[in-house]
mmCIF file of N, CA and C in Angstrom:
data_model
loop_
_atom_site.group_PDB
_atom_site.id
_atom_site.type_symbol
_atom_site.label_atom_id
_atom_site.label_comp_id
_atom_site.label_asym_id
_atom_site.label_seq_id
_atom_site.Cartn_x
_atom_site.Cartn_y
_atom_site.Cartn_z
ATOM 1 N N UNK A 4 20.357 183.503 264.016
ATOM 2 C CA UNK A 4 20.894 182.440 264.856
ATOM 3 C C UNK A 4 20.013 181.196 264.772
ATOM 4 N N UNK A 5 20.980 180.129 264.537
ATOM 5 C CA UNK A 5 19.582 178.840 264.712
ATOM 6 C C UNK A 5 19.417 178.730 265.929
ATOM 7 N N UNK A 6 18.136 177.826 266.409
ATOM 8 C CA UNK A 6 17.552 177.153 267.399
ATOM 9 C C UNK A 6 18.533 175.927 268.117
ATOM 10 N N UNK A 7 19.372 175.305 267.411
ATOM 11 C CA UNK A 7 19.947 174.150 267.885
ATOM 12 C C UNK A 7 21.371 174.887 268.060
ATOM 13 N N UNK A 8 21.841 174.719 269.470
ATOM 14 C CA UNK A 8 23.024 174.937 269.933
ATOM 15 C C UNK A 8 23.956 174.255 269.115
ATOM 16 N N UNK A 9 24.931 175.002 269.145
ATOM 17 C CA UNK A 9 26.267 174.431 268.245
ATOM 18 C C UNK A 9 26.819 173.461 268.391
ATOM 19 N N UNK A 10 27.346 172.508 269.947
ATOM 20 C CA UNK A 10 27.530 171.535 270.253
ATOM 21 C C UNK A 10 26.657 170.266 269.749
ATOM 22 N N UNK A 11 25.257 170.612 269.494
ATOM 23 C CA UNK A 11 24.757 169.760 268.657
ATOM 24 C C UNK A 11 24.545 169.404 266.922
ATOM 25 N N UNK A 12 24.859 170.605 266.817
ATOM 26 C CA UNK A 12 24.854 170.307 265.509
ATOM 27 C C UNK A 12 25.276 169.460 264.775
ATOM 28 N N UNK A 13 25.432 168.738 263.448
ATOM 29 C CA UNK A 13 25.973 168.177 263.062
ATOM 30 C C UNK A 13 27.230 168.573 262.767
ATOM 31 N N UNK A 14 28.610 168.002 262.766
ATOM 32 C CA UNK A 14 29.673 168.411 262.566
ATOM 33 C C UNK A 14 30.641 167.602 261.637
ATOM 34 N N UNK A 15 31.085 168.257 260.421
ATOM 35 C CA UNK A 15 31.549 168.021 259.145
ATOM 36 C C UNK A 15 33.055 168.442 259.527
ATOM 37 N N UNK A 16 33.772 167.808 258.310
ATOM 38 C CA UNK A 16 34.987 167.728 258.486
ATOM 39 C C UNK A 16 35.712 169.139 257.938
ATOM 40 N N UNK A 17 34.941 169.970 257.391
ATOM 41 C CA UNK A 17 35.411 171.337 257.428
ATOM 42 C C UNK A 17 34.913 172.096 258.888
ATOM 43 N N UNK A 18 34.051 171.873 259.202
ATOM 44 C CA UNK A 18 33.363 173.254 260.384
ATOM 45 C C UNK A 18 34.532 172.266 261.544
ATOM 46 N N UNK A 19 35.283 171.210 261.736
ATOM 47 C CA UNK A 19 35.894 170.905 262.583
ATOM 48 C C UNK A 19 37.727 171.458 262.051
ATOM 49 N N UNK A 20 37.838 171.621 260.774
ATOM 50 C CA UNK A 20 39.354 172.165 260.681
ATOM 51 C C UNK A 20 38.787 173.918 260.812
ATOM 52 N N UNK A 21 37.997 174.204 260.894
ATOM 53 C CA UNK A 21 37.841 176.011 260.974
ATOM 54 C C UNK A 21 37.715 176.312 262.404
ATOM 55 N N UNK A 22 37.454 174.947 263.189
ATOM 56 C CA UNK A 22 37.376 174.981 265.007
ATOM 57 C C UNK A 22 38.842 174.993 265.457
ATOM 58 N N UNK A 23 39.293 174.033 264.501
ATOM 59 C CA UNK A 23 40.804 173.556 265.054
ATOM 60 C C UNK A 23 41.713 175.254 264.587
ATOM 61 N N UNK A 24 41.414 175.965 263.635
ATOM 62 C CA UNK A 24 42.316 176.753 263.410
ATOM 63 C C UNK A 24 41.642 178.217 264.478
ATOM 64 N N UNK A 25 40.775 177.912 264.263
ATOM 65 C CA UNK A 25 40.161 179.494 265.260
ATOM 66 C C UNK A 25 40.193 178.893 266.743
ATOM 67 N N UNK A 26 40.558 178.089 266.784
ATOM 68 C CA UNK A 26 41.297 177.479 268.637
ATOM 69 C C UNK A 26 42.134 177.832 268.596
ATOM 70 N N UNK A 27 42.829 178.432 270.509
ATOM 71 C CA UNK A 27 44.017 178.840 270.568
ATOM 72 C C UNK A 27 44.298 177.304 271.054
ATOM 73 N N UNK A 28 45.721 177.002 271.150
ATOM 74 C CA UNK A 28 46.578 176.357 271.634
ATOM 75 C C UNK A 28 46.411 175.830 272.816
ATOM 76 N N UNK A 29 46.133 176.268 273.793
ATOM 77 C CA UNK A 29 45.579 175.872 274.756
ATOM 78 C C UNK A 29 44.154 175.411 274.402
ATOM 79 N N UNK A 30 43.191 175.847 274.010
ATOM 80 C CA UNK A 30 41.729 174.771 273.678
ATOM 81 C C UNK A 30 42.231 173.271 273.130
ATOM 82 N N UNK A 31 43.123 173.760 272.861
ATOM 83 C CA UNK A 31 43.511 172.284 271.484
ATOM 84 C C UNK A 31 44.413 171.428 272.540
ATOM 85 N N UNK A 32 44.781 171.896 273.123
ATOM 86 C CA UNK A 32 45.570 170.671 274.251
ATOM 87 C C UNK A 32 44.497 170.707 275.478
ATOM 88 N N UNK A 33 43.362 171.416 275.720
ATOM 89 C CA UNK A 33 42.697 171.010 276.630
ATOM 90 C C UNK A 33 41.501 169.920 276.379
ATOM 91 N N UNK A 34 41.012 170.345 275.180
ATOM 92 C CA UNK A 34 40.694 169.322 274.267
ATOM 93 C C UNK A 34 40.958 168.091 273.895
ATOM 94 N N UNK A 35 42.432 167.791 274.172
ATOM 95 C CA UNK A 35 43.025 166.836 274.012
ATOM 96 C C UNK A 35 43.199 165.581 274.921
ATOM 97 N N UNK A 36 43.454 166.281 276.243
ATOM 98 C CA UNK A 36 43.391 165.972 277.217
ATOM 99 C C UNK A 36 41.963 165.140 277.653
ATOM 100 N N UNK A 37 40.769 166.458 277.435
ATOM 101 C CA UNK A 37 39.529 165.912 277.935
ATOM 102 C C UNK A 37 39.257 164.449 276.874
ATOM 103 N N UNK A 38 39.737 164.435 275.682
ATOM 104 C CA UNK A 38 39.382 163.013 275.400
ATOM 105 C C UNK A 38 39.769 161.938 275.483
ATOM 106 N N UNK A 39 41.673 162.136 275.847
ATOM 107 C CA UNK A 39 42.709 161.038 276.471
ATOM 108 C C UNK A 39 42.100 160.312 278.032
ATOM 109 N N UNK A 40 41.401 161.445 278.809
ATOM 110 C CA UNK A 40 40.273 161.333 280.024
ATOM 111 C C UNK A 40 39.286 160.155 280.017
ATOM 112 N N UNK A 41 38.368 160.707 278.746
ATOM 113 C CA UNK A 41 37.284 160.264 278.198
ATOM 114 C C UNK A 41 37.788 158.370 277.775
ATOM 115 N N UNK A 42 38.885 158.447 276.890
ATOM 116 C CA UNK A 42 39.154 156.936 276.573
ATOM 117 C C UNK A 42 39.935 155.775 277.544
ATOM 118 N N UNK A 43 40.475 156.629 278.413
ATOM 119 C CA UNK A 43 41.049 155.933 279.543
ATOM 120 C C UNK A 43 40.054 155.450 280.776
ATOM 121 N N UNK A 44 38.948 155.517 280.402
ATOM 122 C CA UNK A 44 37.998 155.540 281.228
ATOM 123 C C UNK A 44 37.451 156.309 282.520
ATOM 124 N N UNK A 45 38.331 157.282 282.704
ATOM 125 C CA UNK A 45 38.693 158.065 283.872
ATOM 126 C C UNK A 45 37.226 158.939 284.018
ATOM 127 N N UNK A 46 37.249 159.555 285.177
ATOM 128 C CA UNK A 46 36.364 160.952 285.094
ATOM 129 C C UNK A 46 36.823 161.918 285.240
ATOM 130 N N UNK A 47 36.032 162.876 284.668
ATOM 131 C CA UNK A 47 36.526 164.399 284.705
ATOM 132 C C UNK A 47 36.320 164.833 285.571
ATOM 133 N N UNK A 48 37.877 166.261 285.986
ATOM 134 C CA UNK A 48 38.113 166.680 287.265
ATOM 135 C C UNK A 48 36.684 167.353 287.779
ATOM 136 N N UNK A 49 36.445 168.216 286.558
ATOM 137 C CA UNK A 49 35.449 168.801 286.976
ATOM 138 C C UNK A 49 33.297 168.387 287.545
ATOM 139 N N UNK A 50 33.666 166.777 287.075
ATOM 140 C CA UNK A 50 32.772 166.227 287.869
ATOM 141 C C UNK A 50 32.979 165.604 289.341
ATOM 142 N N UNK A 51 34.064 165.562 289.902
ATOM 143 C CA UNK A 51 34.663 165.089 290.904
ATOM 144 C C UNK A 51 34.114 165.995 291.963
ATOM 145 N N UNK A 52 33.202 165.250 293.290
ATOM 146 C CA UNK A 52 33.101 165.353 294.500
ATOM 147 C C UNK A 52 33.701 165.401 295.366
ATOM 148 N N UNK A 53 33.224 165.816 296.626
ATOM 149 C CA UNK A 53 33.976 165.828 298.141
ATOM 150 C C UNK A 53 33.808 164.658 298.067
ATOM 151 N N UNK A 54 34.998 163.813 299.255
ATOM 152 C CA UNK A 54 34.829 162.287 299.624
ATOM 153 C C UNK A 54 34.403 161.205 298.314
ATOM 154 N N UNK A 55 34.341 161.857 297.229
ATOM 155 C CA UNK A 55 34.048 160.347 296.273
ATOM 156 C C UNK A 55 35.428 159.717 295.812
ATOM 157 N N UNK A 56 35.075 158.606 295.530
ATOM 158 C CA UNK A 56 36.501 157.554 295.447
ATOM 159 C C UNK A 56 36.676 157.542 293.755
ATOM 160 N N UNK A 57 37.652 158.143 293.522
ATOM 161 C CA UNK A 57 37.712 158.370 291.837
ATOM 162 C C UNK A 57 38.955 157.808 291.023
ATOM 163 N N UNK A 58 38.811 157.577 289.855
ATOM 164 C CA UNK A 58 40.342 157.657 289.375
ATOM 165 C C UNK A 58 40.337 158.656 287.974
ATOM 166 N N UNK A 59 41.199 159.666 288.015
ATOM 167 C CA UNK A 59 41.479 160.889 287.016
ATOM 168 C C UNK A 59 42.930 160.562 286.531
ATOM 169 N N UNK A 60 42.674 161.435 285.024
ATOM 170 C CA UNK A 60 44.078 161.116 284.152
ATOM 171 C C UNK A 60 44.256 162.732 283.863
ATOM 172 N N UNK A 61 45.584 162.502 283.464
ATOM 173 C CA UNK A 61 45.564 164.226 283.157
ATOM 174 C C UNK A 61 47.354 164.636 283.297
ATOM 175 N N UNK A 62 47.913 165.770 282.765
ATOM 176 C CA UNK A 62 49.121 166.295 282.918
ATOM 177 C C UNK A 62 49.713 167.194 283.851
ATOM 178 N N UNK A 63 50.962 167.076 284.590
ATOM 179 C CA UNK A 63 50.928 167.487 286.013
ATOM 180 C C UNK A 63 51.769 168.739 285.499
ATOM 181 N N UNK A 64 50.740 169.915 285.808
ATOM 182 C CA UNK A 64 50.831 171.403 285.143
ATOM 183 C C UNK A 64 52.375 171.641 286.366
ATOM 184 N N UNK A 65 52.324 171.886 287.499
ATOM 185 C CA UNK A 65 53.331 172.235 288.651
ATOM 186 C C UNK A 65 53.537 171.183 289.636
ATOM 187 N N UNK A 66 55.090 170.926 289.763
ATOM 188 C CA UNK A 66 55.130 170.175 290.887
ATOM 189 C C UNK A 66 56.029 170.977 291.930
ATOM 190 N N UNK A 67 55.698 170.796 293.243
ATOM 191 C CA UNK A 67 56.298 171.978 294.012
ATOM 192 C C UNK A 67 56.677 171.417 295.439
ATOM 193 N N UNK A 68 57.870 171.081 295.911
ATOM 194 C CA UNK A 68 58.065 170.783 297.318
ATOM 195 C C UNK A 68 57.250 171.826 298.854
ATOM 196 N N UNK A 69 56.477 171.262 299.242
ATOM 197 C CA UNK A 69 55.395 172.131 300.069
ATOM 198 C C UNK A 69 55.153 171.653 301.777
ATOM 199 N N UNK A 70 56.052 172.044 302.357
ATOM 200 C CA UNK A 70 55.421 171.329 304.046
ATOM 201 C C UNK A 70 54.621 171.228 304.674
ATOM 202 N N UNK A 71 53.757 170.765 305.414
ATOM 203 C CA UNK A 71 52.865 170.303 305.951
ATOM 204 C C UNK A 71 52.513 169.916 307.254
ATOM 205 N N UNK A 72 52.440 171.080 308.108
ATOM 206 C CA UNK A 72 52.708 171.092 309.561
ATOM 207 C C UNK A 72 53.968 170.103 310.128
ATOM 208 N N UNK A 73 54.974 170.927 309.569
ATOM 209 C CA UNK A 73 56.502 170.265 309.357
ATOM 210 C C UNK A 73 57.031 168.822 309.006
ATOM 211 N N UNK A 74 55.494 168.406 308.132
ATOM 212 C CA UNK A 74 56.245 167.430 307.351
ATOM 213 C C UNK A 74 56.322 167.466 306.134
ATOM 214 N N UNK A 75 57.391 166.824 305.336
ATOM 215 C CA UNK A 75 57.241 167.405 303.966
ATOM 216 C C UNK A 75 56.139 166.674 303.282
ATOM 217 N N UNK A 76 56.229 167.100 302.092
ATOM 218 C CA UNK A 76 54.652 167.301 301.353
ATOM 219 C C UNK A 76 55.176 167.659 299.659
ATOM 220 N N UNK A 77 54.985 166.711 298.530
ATOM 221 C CA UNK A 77 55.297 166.483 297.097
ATOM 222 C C UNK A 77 53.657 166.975 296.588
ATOM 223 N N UNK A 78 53.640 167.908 296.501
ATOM 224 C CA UNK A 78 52.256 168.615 295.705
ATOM 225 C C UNK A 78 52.399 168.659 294.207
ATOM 226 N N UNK A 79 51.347 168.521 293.455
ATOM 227 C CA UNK A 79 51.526 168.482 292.127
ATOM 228 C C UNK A 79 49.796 169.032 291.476
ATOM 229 N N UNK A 80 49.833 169.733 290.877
ATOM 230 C CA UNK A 80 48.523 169.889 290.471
ATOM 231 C C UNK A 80 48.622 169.118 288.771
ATOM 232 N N UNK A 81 47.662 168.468 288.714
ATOM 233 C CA UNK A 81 46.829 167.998 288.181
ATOM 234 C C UNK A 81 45.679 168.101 287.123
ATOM 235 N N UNK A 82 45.726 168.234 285.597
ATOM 236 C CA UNK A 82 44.690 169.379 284.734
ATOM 237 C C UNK A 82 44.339 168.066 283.608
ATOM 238 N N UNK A 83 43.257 168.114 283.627
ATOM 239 C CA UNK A 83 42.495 167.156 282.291
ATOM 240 C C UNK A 83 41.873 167.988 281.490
ATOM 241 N N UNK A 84 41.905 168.940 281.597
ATOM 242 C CA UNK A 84 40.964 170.209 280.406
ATOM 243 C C UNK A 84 39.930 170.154 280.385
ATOM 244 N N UNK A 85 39.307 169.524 281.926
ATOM 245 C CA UNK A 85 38.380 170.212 282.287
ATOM 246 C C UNK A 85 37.872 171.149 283.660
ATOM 247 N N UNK A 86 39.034 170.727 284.403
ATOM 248 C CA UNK A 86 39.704 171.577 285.767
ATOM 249 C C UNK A 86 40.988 170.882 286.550
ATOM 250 N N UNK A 87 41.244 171.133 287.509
ATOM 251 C CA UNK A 87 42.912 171.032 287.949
ATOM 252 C C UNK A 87 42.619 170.102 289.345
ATOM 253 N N UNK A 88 43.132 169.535 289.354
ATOM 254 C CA UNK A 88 43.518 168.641 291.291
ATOM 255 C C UNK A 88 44.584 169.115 291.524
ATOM 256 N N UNK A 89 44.776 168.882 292.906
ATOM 257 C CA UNK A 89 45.748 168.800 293.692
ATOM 258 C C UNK A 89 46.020 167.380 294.251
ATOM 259 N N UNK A 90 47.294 166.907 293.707
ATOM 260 C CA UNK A 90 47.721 165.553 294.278
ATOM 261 C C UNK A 90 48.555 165.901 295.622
ATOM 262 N N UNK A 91 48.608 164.882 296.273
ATOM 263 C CA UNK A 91 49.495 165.484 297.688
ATOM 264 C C UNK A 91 50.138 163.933 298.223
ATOM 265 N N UNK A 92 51.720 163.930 298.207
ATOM 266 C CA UNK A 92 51.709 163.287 298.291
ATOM 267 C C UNK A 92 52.783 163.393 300.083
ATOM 268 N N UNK A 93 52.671 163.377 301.185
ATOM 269 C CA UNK A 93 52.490 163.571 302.136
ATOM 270 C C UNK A 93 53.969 162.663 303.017
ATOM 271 N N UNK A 94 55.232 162.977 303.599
ATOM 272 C CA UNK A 94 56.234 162.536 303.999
ATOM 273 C C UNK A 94 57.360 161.883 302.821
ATOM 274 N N UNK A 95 57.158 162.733 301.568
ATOM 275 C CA UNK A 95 57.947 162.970 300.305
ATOM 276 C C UNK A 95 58.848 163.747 299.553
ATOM 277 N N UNK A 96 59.451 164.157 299.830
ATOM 278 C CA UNK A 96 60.422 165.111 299.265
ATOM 279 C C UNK A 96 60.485 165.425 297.481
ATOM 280 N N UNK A 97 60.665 163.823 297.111
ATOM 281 C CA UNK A 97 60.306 164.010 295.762
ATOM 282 C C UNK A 97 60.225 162.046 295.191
ATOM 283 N N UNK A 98 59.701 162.073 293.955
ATOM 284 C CA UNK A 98 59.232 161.001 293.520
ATOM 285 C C UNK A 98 59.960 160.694 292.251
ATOM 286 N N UNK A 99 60.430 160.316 292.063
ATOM 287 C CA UNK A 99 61.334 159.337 290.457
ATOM 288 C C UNK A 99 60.047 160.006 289.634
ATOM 289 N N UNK A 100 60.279 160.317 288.357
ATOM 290 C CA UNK A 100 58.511 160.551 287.586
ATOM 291 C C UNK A 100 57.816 161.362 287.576
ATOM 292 N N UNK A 101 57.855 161.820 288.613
ATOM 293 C CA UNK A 101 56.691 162.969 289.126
ATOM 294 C C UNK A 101 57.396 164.336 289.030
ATOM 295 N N UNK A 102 57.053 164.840 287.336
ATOM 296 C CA UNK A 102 57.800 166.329 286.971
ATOM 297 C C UNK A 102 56.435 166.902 286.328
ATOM 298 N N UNK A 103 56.741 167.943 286.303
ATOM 299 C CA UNK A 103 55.749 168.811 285.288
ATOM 300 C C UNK A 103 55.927 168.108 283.884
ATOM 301 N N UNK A 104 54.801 168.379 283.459
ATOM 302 C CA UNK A 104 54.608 167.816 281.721
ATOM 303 C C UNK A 104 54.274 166.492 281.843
ATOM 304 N N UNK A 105 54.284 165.528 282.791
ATOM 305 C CA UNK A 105 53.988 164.104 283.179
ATOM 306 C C UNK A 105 52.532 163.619 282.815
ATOM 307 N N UNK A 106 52.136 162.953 282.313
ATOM 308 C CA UNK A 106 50.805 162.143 282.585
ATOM 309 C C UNK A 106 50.816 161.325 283.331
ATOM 310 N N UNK A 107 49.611 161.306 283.732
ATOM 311 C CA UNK A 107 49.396 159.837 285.057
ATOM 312 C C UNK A 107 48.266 159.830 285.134
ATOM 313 N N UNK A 108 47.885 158.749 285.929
ATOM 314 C CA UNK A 108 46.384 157.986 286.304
ATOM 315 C C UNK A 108 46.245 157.989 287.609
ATOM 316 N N UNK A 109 45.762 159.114 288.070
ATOM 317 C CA UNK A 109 45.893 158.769 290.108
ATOM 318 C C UNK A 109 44.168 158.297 290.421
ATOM 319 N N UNK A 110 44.205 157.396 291.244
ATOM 320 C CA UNK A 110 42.905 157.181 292.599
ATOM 321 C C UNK A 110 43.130 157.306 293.749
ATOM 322 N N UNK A 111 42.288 157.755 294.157
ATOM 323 C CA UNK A 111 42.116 157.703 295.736
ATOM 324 C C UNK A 111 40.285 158.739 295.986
ATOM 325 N N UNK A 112 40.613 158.736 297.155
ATOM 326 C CA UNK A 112 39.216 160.066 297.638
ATOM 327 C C UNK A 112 39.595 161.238 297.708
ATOM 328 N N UNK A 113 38.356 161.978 296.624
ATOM 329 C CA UNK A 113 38.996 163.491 296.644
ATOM 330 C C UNK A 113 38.424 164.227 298.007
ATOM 331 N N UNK A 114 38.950 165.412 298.351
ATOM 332 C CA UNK A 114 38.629 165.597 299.778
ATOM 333 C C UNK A 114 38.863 167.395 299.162
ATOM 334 N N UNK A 115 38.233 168.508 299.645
ATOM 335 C CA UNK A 115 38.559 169.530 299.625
ATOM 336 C C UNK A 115 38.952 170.490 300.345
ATOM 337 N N UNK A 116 39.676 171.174 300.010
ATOM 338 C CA UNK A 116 40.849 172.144 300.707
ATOM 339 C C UNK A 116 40.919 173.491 300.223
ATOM 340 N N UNK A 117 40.576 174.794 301.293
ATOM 341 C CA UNK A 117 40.448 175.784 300.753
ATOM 342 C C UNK A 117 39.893 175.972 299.252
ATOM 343 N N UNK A 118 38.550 175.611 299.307
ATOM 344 C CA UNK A 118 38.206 175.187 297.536
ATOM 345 C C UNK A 118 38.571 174.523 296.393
ATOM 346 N N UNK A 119 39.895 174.066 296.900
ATOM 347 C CA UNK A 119 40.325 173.041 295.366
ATOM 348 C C UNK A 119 40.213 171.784 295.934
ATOM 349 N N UNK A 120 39.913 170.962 294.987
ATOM 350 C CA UNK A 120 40.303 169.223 294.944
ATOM 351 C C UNK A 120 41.365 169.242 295.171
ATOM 352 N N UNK A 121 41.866 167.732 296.368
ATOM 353 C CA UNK A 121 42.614 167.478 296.676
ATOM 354 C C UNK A 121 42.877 165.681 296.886
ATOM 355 N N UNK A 122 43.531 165.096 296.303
ATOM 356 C CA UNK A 122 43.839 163.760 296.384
ATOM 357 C C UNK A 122 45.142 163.154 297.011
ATOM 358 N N UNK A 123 45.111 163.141 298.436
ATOM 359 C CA UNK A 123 46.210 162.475 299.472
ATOM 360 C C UNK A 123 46.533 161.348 298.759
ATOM 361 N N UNK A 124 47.993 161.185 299.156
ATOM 362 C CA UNK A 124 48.822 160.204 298.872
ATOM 363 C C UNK A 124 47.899 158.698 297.944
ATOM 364 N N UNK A 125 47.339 159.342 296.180
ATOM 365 C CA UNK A 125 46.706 158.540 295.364
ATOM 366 C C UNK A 125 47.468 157.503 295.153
ATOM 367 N N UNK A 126 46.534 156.506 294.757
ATOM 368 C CA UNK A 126 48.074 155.124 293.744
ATOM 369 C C UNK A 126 47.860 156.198 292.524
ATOM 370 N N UNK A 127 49.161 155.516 291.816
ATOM 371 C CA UNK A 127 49.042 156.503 290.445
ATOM 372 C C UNK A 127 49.792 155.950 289.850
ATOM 373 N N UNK A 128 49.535 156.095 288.400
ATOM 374 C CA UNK A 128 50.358 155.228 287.321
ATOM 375 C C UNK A 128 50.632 155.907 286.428
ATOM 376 N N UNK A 129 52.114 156.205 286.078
ATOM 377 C CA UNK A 129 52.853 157.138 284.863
ATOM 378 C C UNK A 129 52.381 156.400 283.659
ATOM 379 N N UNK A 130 52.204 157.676 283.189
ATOM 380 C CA UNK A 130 51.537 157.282 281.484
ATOM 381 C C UNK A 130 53.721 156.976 280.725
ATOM 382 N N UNK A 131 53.241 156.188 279.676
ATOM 383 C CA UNK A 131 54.674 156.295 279.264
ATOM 384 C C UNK A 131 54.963 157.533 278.296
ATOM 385 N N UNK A 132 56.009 158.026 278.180
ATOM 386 C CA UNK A 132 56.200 159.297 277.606
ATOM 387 C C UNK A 132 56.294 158.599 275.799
ATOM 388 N N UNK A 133 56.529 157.721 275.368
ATOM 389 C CA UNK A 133 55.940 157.694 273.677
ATOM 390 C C UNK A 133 54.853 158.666 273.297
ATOM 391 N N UNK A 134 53.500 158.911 274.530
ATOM 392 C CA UNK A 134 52.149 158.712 274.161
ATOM 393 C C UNK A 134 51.968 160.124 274.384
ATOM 394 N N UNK A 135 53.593 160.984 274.853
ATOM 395 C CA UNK A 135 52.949 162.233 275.103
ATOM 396 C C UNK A 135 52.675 163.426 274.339
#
């Protein structure tokens, strides 16, 4: 085994098509994701704090009509390939846009809930579907 972790190594344009083929399908779209993240300027879910004011990009894995001490409630989780949010969008039934398979750009303050990230009623901006 060498001394220098693999992530550092230098990386050639074969040891990256023998990554791409010994990746499942999912690495390769999470992968994908984390760098669409990376160029949009966004941060990753998985650096995201309680109470910090963020803006994340990423594809909305489930969207699910959900009530909310009897008000309704447009939940959508949220995945950049490097962990998942919960968007919430709070006296909504449903939103023009807002389906599974969607990209978007939400901000607001993440806040946590029973252990997951959670982002109340974010601004958010649909990616256009050309780019998906």
């Amino acid at each position: 085994m060498s001394a220098v972790p693999r992530s550092e190594k230098p990386v050639g344009r074969f040891r990256r098509m023998l990554d791409r083929l010994s990746s499942s399908q999912e690495d390769l779209e999470s992968e994908e994701l984390r760098e669409d993240a990376e160029t949009a300027g966004c941060i990753k879910i998985c650096d995201c704090h309680d109470r910090q004011i963020v803006t994340v990009t990423g594809t909305l894995r489930t969207v699910t009509l959900r009530p909310r001490a009897g008000v309704p409630a447009l939940e959508a989780e949220l995945f950049d390939g490097s962990a998942a949010l919960d968007v919430v969008w709070l006296g909504r039934r449903s939103i023009v846009g807002i389906e599974p398979g969607r990209k978007l750009i939400a901000s607001g303050r993440i806040s946590m809930s029973r252990g997951r990230r959670v982002l109340f009623n974010p601004k958010y901006e649909l990616r256009p579907l050309g780019r998906e």
